Amino acid sequence: MLQLLNDIPNSSARRDELHHRLESLDRADRVQLLCLALDDPYPPIRHDVAEALQQELDDVLTRFLEHIAAGVEPPENITTVLNVPRELLPDRSERARIAACVALEASPSPETTLEVIGQLITDESSDLRYQALIAMHHLDPGSSALREAALHALLHDSDSEIVVIASQIAVSNAWADMLPALLEARTRVRGEDRHQVTFSIGELIDASDATAKDLPPEIRRDMIDECIRALRDEPLTAAAARTLANIEAQEATGALHALIDRWFAHPILKVDAAVALLKLGNPRGEKYLSQALGFRRKDARGYALRMVGEHRLKRLFDHLVEVANSQGYHADTATLAIRDFGGERAQSVLANLANSHPDEEIRGLATRGLQASKKDAPTDPFMGTDGRVSNS
């Protein structure tokens, strides 16, 4: 029996029926249904179809989806195996091509699929280009094909959302040599997307061999001004504060102090400002983090604990140990912070927690943290360059 959903006009009911059938059909009928639903007009259904196809992928289905993504009619031998009527093929549908790209993120043969998806980077459809770039990242995050696609998008794509995705891909791979392309892309985008590219530039400097000195002075000044303005926009505040630290914006310390002093700013955002000041070498950063450890708000207090661990603030280490050994609300958070802190002293504390903490969950967390800490083996923050213990 041919598996179609077309006779159900209501989108929600059609989606419910899709899920009902996916649970009750055998694999052959299930795959047929999914292949024929790639072009469904309701976006949530196409998303569900793509995710369900990821669980069914084999060589034949992968080849089918590669042809659909490319906008090419699949060979008859493939459609015969899948029992998909050729007159119902959705290979010319942009919606189906995009859904196929999503499904192919889990391809069992990424090299072959990457060649197909890579051809879509210059497609006329911006939606298809966007999804193709994401699919390439999933298929092989560090591939030369993805690198070329991201560079092309940064330099040439007219869709600002694609430019943002390409900038984030450059950051995730720490491609320092793409900094000039990100700077060029920043001149072509506006509004929220410009902010995101600016933040990506800061993240690339933090994640790679690029430095703040690589920024042309006038561009760096413009980025600082942009981020200072963004400090007042709560959805952007945290990223703006991190970017100011990453581009070594000593000129912004006054604005970061003002954020900490602002009455109605969220306490977590004030912690972000403190971390930025800490990274800029300003003493108020550590002082405020110390104060935040005593905040009444649990979310801000927990965030401050994690920042103490992440930034390895030696003077506050004993506070982490005290909280972790307690049975208080943030014992688990402090344990994670100690794991992040690393070094022999942190490992010793984790070992004690794993053996003797009264809470089973904390013991398990400490055990896993100890294993991770030993594996990562960071430089001991309490050990000076001369090999002596230092508490400064």
Short mmCIF file of C-alpha atoms in Angstrom, two decimals:
data_model
loop_
_atom_site.label_atom_id
_atom_site.label_comp_id
_atom_site.label_asym_id
_atom_site.label_seq_id
_atom_site.Cartn_x
_atom_site.Cartn_y
_atom_site.Cartn_z
CA MET A 1 0.00 0.00 0.00
CA LEU A 2 1.36 3.43 -1.01
CA GLN A 3 2.23 5.51 2.07
CA LEU A 4 1.10 9.13 1.58
CA LEU A 5 -0.13 11.88 3.88
CA ASN A 6 -1.54 14.16 1.17
CA ASP A 7 -5.16 13.34 1.95
CA ILE A 8 -4.95 14.97 5.41
CA PRO A 9 -5.48 18.74 4.94
CA ASN A 10 -4.90 19.81 8.54
CA SER A 11 -1.17 20.29 9.21
CA SER A 12 -1.26 19.29 12.88
CA ALA A 13 -3.35 16.21 12.17
CA ARG A 14 -1.02 15.29 9.33
CA ARG A 15 1.95 15.57 11.64
CA ASP A 16 0.25 13.40 14.25
CA GLU A 17 -0.48 10.79 11.61
CA LEU A 18 3.14 10.87 10.46
CA HIS A 19 4.37 10.01 13.93
CA HIS A 20 1.70 7.36 14.39
CA ARG A 21 2.72 5.63 11.18
CA LEU A 22 6.44 5.88 11.93
CA GLU A 23 5.81 3.86 15.07
CA SER A 24 3.64 1.22 13.42
CA LEU A 25 5.06 0.65 9.91
CA ASP A 26 7.85 -1.72 8.98
CA ARG A 27 11.07 -0.19 7.68
CA ALA A 28 10.26 -0.42 3.97
CA ASP A 29 6.91 1.35 4.31
CA ARG A 30 8.38 3.81 6.81
CA VAL A 31 11.15 4.84 4.41
CA GLN A 32 8.70 5.13 1.52
CA LEU A 33 6.49 7.41 3.61
CA LEU A 34 9.44 9.60 4.59
CA CYS A 35 10.75 9.89 1.03
CA LEU A 36 7.35 11.01 -0.22
CA ALA A 37 6.87 13.47 2.64
CA LEU A 38 10.07 15.43 1.95
CA ASP A 39 8.02 18.04 0.10
CA ASP A 40 5.31 18.49 2.74
CA PRO A 41 4.19 22.15 2.87
CA TYR A 42 4.31 22.24 6.69
CA PRO A 43 7.88 23.05 7.89
CA PRO A 44 7.67 21.10 11.19
CA ILE A 45 6.72 17.97 9.24
CA ARG A 46 9.69 18.39 6.90
CA HIS A 47 11.94 18.81 9.93
CA ASP A 48 10.53 15.65 11.52
CA VAL A 49 10.91 13.78 8.23
CA ALA A 50 14.55 14.82 7.89
CA GLU A 51 15.34 13.75 11.46
CA ALA A 52 13.56 10.42 10.99
CA LEU A 53 15.46 9.78 7.75
CA GLN A 54 18.74 10.26 9.61
CA GLN A 55 17.87 7.17 11.63
CA GLU A 56 17.20 5.11 8.49
CA LEU A 57 20.19 5.98 6.33
CA ASP A 58 21.90 3.23 4.40
CA ASP A 59 23.77 3.40 1.08
CA VAL A 60 20.66 3.26 -1.10
CA LEU A 61 18.68 5.85 0.85
CA THR A 62 21.74 8.09 1.04
CA ARG A 63 22.17 8.01 -2.74
CA PHE A 64 18.45 8.80 -3.13
CA LEU A 65 18.72 11.83 -0.85
CA GLU A 66 21.89 13.04 -2.56
CA HIS A 67 20.02 13.14 -5.86
CA ILE A 68 17.06 14.93 -4.28
CA ALA A 69 19.37 17.50 -2.64
CA ALA A 70 21.08 18.12 -5.96
CA GLY A 71 17.73 18.58 -7.71
CA VAL A 72 18.38 15.57 -9.93
CA GLU A 73 16.01 12.67 -10.56
CA PRO A 74 17.33 9.55 -8.80
CA PRO A 75 18.14 6.53 -10.99
CA GLU A 76 15.34 4.02 -11.49
CA ASN A 77 17.20 1.21 -9.72
CA ILE A 78 17.28 3.31 -6.51
CA THR A 79 13.60 4.28 -6.62
CA THR A 80 12.71 0.66 -7.34
CA VAL A 81 14.50 -0.56 -4.22
CA LEU A 82 12.82 2.14 -2.12
CA ASN A 83 9.45 1.55 -3.83
CA VAL A 84 9.05 5.26 -4.57
CA PRO A 85 6.84 5.92 -7.64
CA ARG A 86 8.80 8.02 -10.10
CA GLU A 87 5.81 10.24 -10.88
CA LEU A 88 5.79 11.30 -7.21
CA LEU A 89 9.48 12.17 -6.93
CA PRO A 90 10.05 15.56 -5.24
CA ASP A 91 13.45 16.18 -6.87
CA ARG A 92 12.49 19.57 -8.30
CA SER A 93 11.14 20.92 -5.02
CA GLU A 94 13.27 23.40 -3.09
CA ARG A 95 11.54 22.33 0.10
CA ALA A 96 12.44 18.71 -0.49
CA ARG A 97 16.02 19.59 -1.41
CA ILE A 98 16.46 21.49 1.87
CA ALA A 99 14.95 18.64 3.89
CA ALA A 100 17.26 16.19 2.11
CA CYS A 101 20.25 18.33 3.13
CA VAL A 102 19.18 18.12 6.76
CA ALA A 103 18.78 14.34 6.53
CA LEU A 104 22.20 14.00 4.92
CA GLU A 105 23.91 15.59 7.92
CA ALA A 106 24.08 12.02 9.23
CA SER A 107 25.32 10.48 5.97
CA PRO A 108 27.19 7.16 6.42
CA SER A 109 29.48 8.16 3.55
CA PRO A 110 30.38 11.79 4.32
CA GLU A 111 33.07 12.15 1.66
CA THR A 112 30.69 11.33 -1.19
CA THR A 113 27.86 13.36 0.31
CA LEU A 114 30.17 16.30 0.88
CA GLU A 115 30.90 16.45 -2.85
CA VAL A 116 27.18 16.64 -3.60
CA ILE A 117 26.31 19.16 -0.88
CA GLY A 118 29.32 21.30 -1.75
CA GLN A 119 27.84 22.03 -5.16
CA LEU A 120 24.89 23.77 -3.49
CA ILE A 121 26.96 26.56 -1.96
CA THR A 122 26.40 28.66 -5.07
CA ASP A 123 22.75 27.69 -5.62
CA GLU A 124 20.29 30.46 -6.42
CA SER A 125 18.25 29.65 -3.31
CA SER A 126 19.66 31.32 -0.20
CA ASP A 127 17.72 28.86 1.98
CA LEU A 128 19.39 25.96 0.22
CA ARG A 129 22.84 27.58 0.47
CA TYR A 130 22.26 28.14 4.19
CA GLN A 131 21.28 24.54 4.86
CA ALA A 132 24.05 23.18 2.64
CA LEU A 133 26.68 25.07 4.65
CA ILE A 134 25.31 23.68 7.91
CA ALA A 135 25.20 20.16 6.45
CA MET A 136 28.83 20.44 5.35
CA HIS A 137 29.81 21.44 8.86
CA HIS A 138 28.06 18.36 10.27
CA LEU A 139 29.57 16.05 7.66
CA ASP A 140 33.20 17.09 8.18
CA PRO A 141 33.79 20.13 10.42
CA GLY A 142 37.42 20.62 9.37
CA SER A 143 37.32 19.67 5.69
CA SER A 144 38.98 21.70 2.96
CA ALA A 145 35.62 21.73 1.14
CA LEU A 146 33.94 23.36 4.14
CA ARG A 147 36.81 25.82 4.42
CA GLU A 148 36.38 26.87 0.79
CA ALA A 149 32.60 27.10 1.21
CA ALA A 150 32.87 29.25 4.34
CA LEU A 151 35.43 31.53 2.70
CA HIS A 152 33.23 31.91 -0.37
CA ALA A 153 30.26 32.80 1.82
CA LEU A 154 32.24 35.38 3.81
CA LEU A 155 33.52 37.09 0.69
CA HIS A 156 30.63 36.76 -1.72
CA ASP A 157 27.30 35.65 -0.29
CA SER A 158 24.59 38.29 -0.28
CA ASP A 159 22.59 36.62 2.48
CA SER A 160 23.71 37.99 5.85
CA GLU A 161 22.51 34.94 7.80
CA ILE A 162 24.77 32.74 5.67
CA VAL A 163 27.65 35.13 6.36
CA VAL A 164 27.01 34.76 10.10
CA ILE A 165 27.03 30.95 9.86
CA ALA A 166 30.27 31.06 7.85
CA SER A 167 31.87 33.30 10.50
CA GLN A 168 30.86 30.87 13.25
CA ILE A 169 32.30 27.96 11.27
CA ALA A 170 35.60 29.84 10.97
CA VAL A 171 35.60 30.31 14.75
CA SER A 172 34.77 26.66 15.49
CA ASN A 173 37.80 25.61 13.41
CA ALA A 174 40.06 28.41 14.72
CA TRP A 175 40.91 29.43 11.15
CA ALA A 176 43.01 32.48 12.02
CA ASP A 177 43.84 33.19 8.39
CA MET A 178 40.16 33.89 7.76
CA LEU A 179 40.28 37.02 9.91
CA PRO A 180 40.61 39.34 6.85
CA ALA A 181 37.57 37.66 5.27
CA LEU A 182 35.55 38.17 8.47
CA LEU A 183 36.58 41.82 8.55
CA GLU A 184 35.47 42.21 4.93
CA ALA A 185 32.19 40.41 5.62
CA ARG A 186 31.50 42.72 8.55
CA THR A 187 31.37 45.67 6.14
CA ARG A 188 28.55 44.03 4.15
CA VAL A 189 26.11 43.16 6.94
CA ARG A 190 23.96 45.32 9.15
CA GLY A 191 21.96 45.20 12.35
CA GLU A 192 21.89 42.04 14.43
CA ASP A 193 23.91 40.11 11.84
CA ARG A 194 26.69 42.71 12.01
CA HIS A 195 26.82 42.26 15.77
CA GLN A 196 27.15 38.51 15.32
CA VAL A 197 30.06 38.88 12.88
CA THR A 198 31.74 41.32 15.27
CA PHE A 199 31.38 38.82 18.09
CA SER A 200 32.77 36.07 15.83
CA ILE A 201 35.85 38.18 15.15
CA GLY A 202 36.43 38.45 18.89
CA GLU A 203 35.88 34.72 19.35
CA LEU A 204 38.31 33.92 16.53
CA ILE A 205 40.98 36.02 18.22
CA ASP A 206 40.31 34.15 21.47
CA ALA A 207 40.31 30.70 19.82
CA SER A 208 43.18 30.97 17.37
CA ASP A 209 46.61 32.42 16.73
CA ALA A 210 45.05 35.71 15.61
CA THR A 211 45.53 38.61 18.02
CA ALA A 212 43.94 41.97 18.67
CA LYS A 213 47.00 43.55 17.07
CA ASP A 214 45.91 41.98 13.77
CA LEU A 215 42.91 44.31 13.69
CA PRO A 216 43.38 47.56 11.75
CA PRO A 217 43.17 50.38 14.34
CA GLU A 218 40.14 52.06 12.81
CA ILE A 219 38.21 48.77 12.63
CA ARG A 220 39.16 47.87 16.18
CA ARG A 221 37.95 51.27 17.38
CA ASP A 222 34.67 50.81 15.53
CA MET A 223 34.23 47.33 17.05
CA ILE A 224 34.86 48.73 20.53
CA ASP A 225 32.25 51.46 20.01
CA GLU A 226 29.77 48.90 18.68
CA CYS A 227 30.29 46.59 21.66
CA ILE A 228 30.05 49.40 24.20
CA ARG A 229 26.66 50.32 22.73
CA ALA A 230 25.65 46.65 22.76
CA LEU A 231 26.36 46.42 26.51
CA ARG A 232 23.03 48.20 27.03
CA ASP A 233 21.09 45.64 24.99
CA GLU A 234 20.60 42.66 27.33
CA PRO A 235 20.44 39.94 24.64
CA LEU A 236 23.82 41.18 23.39
CA THR A 237 25.50 42.17 26.65
CA ALA A 238 27.35 38.93 27.42
CA ALA A 239 28.76 38.55 23.90
CA ALA A 240 29.71 42.22 23.77
CA ALA A 241 31.58 41.99 27.09
CA ARG A 242 33.48 38.89 25.90
CA THR A 243 34.37 40.59 22.63
CA LEU A 244 35.73 43.66 24.41
CA ALA A 245 37.99 41.40 26.46
CA ASN A 246 39.07 39.40 23.42
CA ILE A 247 40.12 42.49 21.46
CA GLU A 248 41.93 43.86 24.53
CA ALA A 249 39.72 46.94 24.75
CA GLN A 250 41.21 48.75 27.72
CA GLU A 251 39.25 51.74 26.41
CA ALA A 252 36.04 49.96 27.47
CA THR A 253 36.84 49.45 31.17
CA GLY A 254 34.73 52.47 32.10
CA ALA A 255 31.72 51.04 30.27
CA LEU A 256 32.22 47.66 31.96
CA HIS A 257 32.44 49.36 35.37
CA ALA A 258 29.21 51.21 34.53
CA LEU A 259 27.50 47.91 33.72
CA ILE A 260 28.49 46.47 37.10
CA ASP A 261 27.18 49.61 38.82
CA ARG A 262 23.89 49.68 36.88
CA TRP A 263 21.00 49.14 39.29
CA PHE A 264 18.68 47.10 37.12
CA ALA A 265 21.17 45.09 35.08
CA HIS A 266 20.81 41.32 35.53
CA PRO A 267 23.39 39.96 38.03
CA ILE A 268 24.58 37.35 35.52
CA LEU A 269 25.39 40.12 33.04
CA LYS A 270 27.33 41.89 35.77
CA VAL A 271 29.36 38.71 36.25
CA ASP A 272 30.06 38.75 32.50
CA ALA A 273 31.32 42.31 32.84
CA ALA A 274 33.50 41.26 35.78
CA VAL A 275 35.01 38.41 33.75
CA ALA A 276 35.80 40.85 30.95
CA LEU A 277 37.52 43.17 33.41
CA LEU A 278 39.41 40.19 34.82
CA LYS A 279 40.70 39.27 31.36
CA LEU A 280 41.67 42.90 30.79
CA GLY A 281 43.77 42.81 33.97
CA ASN A 282 41.49 45.14 35.91
CA PRO A 283 41.43 44.29 39.65
CA ARG A 284 37.72 45.00 39.97
CA GLY A 285 37.00 41.88 37.93
CA GLU A 286 38.18 39.43 40.59
CA LYS A 287 36.81 41.61 43.38
CA TYR A 288 33.32 41.55 41.90
CA LEU A 289 33.44 37.81 41.23
CA SER A 290 34.31 37.33 44.90
CA GLN A 291 31.26 39.39 45.86
CA ALA A 292 29.07 37.44 43.42
CA LEU A 293 29.87 34.21 45.27
CA GLY A 294 27.66 35.54 48.06
CA PHE A 295 24.75 36.70 45.92
CA ARG A 296 21.25 35.74 47.03
CA ARG A 297 20.29 34.86 43.45
CA LYS A 298 21.20 31.23 42.88
CA ASP A 299 21.71 31.55 39.12
CA ALA A 300 24.24 34.38 39.42
CA ARG A 301 26.00 32.70 42.34
CA GLY A 302 26.34 29.47 40.39
CA TYR A 303 27.61 31.29 37.31
CA ALA A 304 30.23 33.06 39.42
CA LEU A 305 31.38 29.70 40.81
CA ARG A 306 31.89 28.35 37.30
CA MET A 307 33.79 31.49 36.26
CA VAL A 308 36.12 31.12 39.25
CA GLY A 309 36.93 27.59 38.08
CA GLU A 310 37.19 28.44 34.41
CA HIS A 311 39.54 31.36 35.05
CA ARG A 312 41.43 29.55 37.81
CA LEU A 313 41.28 32.25 40.46
CA LYS A 314 43.59 30.85 43.14
CA ARG A 315 42.48 33.18 45.92
CA LEU A 316 38.93 31.86 45.59
CA PHE A 317 39.77 28.17 45.28
CA ASP A 318 39.14 27.46 48.96
CA HIS A 319 35.62 28.82 48.56
CA LEU A 320 34.99 26.29 45.78
CA VAL A 321 36.18 23.51 48.07
CA GLU A 322 33.95 24.69 50.92
CA VAL A 323 30.85 24.79 48.74
CA ALA A 324 31.63 21.45 47.07
CA ASN A 325 32.03 19.72 50.44
CA SER A 326 28.74 21.09 51.69
CA GLN A 327 25.31 19.66 51.02
CA GLY A 328 24.13 23.05 49.83
CA TYR A 329 22.40 24.01 46.61
CA HIS A 330 25.57 24.60 44.58
CA ALA A 331 27.71 21.66 45.72
CA ASP A 332 27.43 20.19 42.22
CA THR A 333 28.31 23.50 40.53
CA ALA A 334 31.36 23.96 42.74
CA THR A 335 32.48 20.40 41.93
CA LEU A 336 32.31 21.19 38.22
CA ALA A 337 34.24 24.41 38.85
CA ILE A 338 36.98 22.46 40.64
CA ARG A 339 37.17 20.12 37.64
CA ASP A 340 37.57 23.15 35.37
CA PHE A 341 40.26 24.56 37.69
CA GLY A 342 42.53 21.57 37.15
CA GLY A 343 45.92 20.80 38.63
CA GLU A 344 47.06 18.47 41.42
CA ARG A 345 45.30 20.32 44.22
CA ALA A 346 41.99 20.22 42.36
CA GLN A 347 42.47 16.51 41.64
CA SER A 348 43.10 15.85 45.32
CA VAL A 349 39.87 17.64 46.25
CA LEU A 350 37.92 15.72 43.61
CA ALA A 351 39.32 12.44 44.90
CA ASN A 352 38.16 13.28 48.41
CA LEU A 353 34.72 14.27 47.15
CA ALA A 354 34.46 11.05 45.13
CA ASN A 355 35.26 8.97 48.19
CA SER A 356 33.53 10.75 51.03
CA HIS A 357 30.83 13.20 49.97
CA PRO A 358 27.49 12.14 51.50
CA ASP A 359 25.59 12.84 48.26
CA GLU A 360 25.84 10.03 45.70
CA GLU A 361 25.34 12.44 42.80
CA ILE A 362 28.26 14.59 43.92
CA ARG A 363 30.45 11.51 44.35
CA GLY A 364 29.69 10.46 40.78
CA LEU A 365 30.25 13.98 39.48
CA ALA A 366 33.59 14.18 41.28
CA THR A 367 34.64 10.77 39.93
CA ARG A 368 33.91 11.83 36.34
CA GLY A 369 35.53 15.19 36.95
CA LEU A 370 38.67 13.53 38.32
CA GLN A 371 38.94 11.35 35.21
CA ALA A 372 38.50 14.36 32.94
CA SER A 373 40.95 16.45 34.95
CA LYS A 374 43.65 13.77 34.74
CA LYS A 375 43.04 13.32 31.03
CA ASP A 376 43.28 17.02 30.23
CA ALA A 377 46.21 17.54 32.64
CA PRO A 378 46.36 21.36 32.48
CA THR A 379 49.27 23.29 33.93
CA ASP A 380 48.85 23.45 37.70
CA PRO A 381 47.68 26.98 38.57
CA PHE A 382 49.24 26.71 42.03
CA MET A 383 52.69 25.89 40.67
CA GLY A 384 55.01 28.77 39.79
CA THR A 385 57.44 28.72 36.90
CA ASP A 386 60.18 27.67 39.31
CA GLY A 387 58.20 24.58 40.36
CA ARG A 388 57.22 26.02 43.74
CA VAL A 389 53.67 26.28 45.02
CA SER A 390 52.25 29.78 44.60
CA ASN A 391 49.08 31.23 46.07
CA SER A 392 49.38 34.65 44.50
#
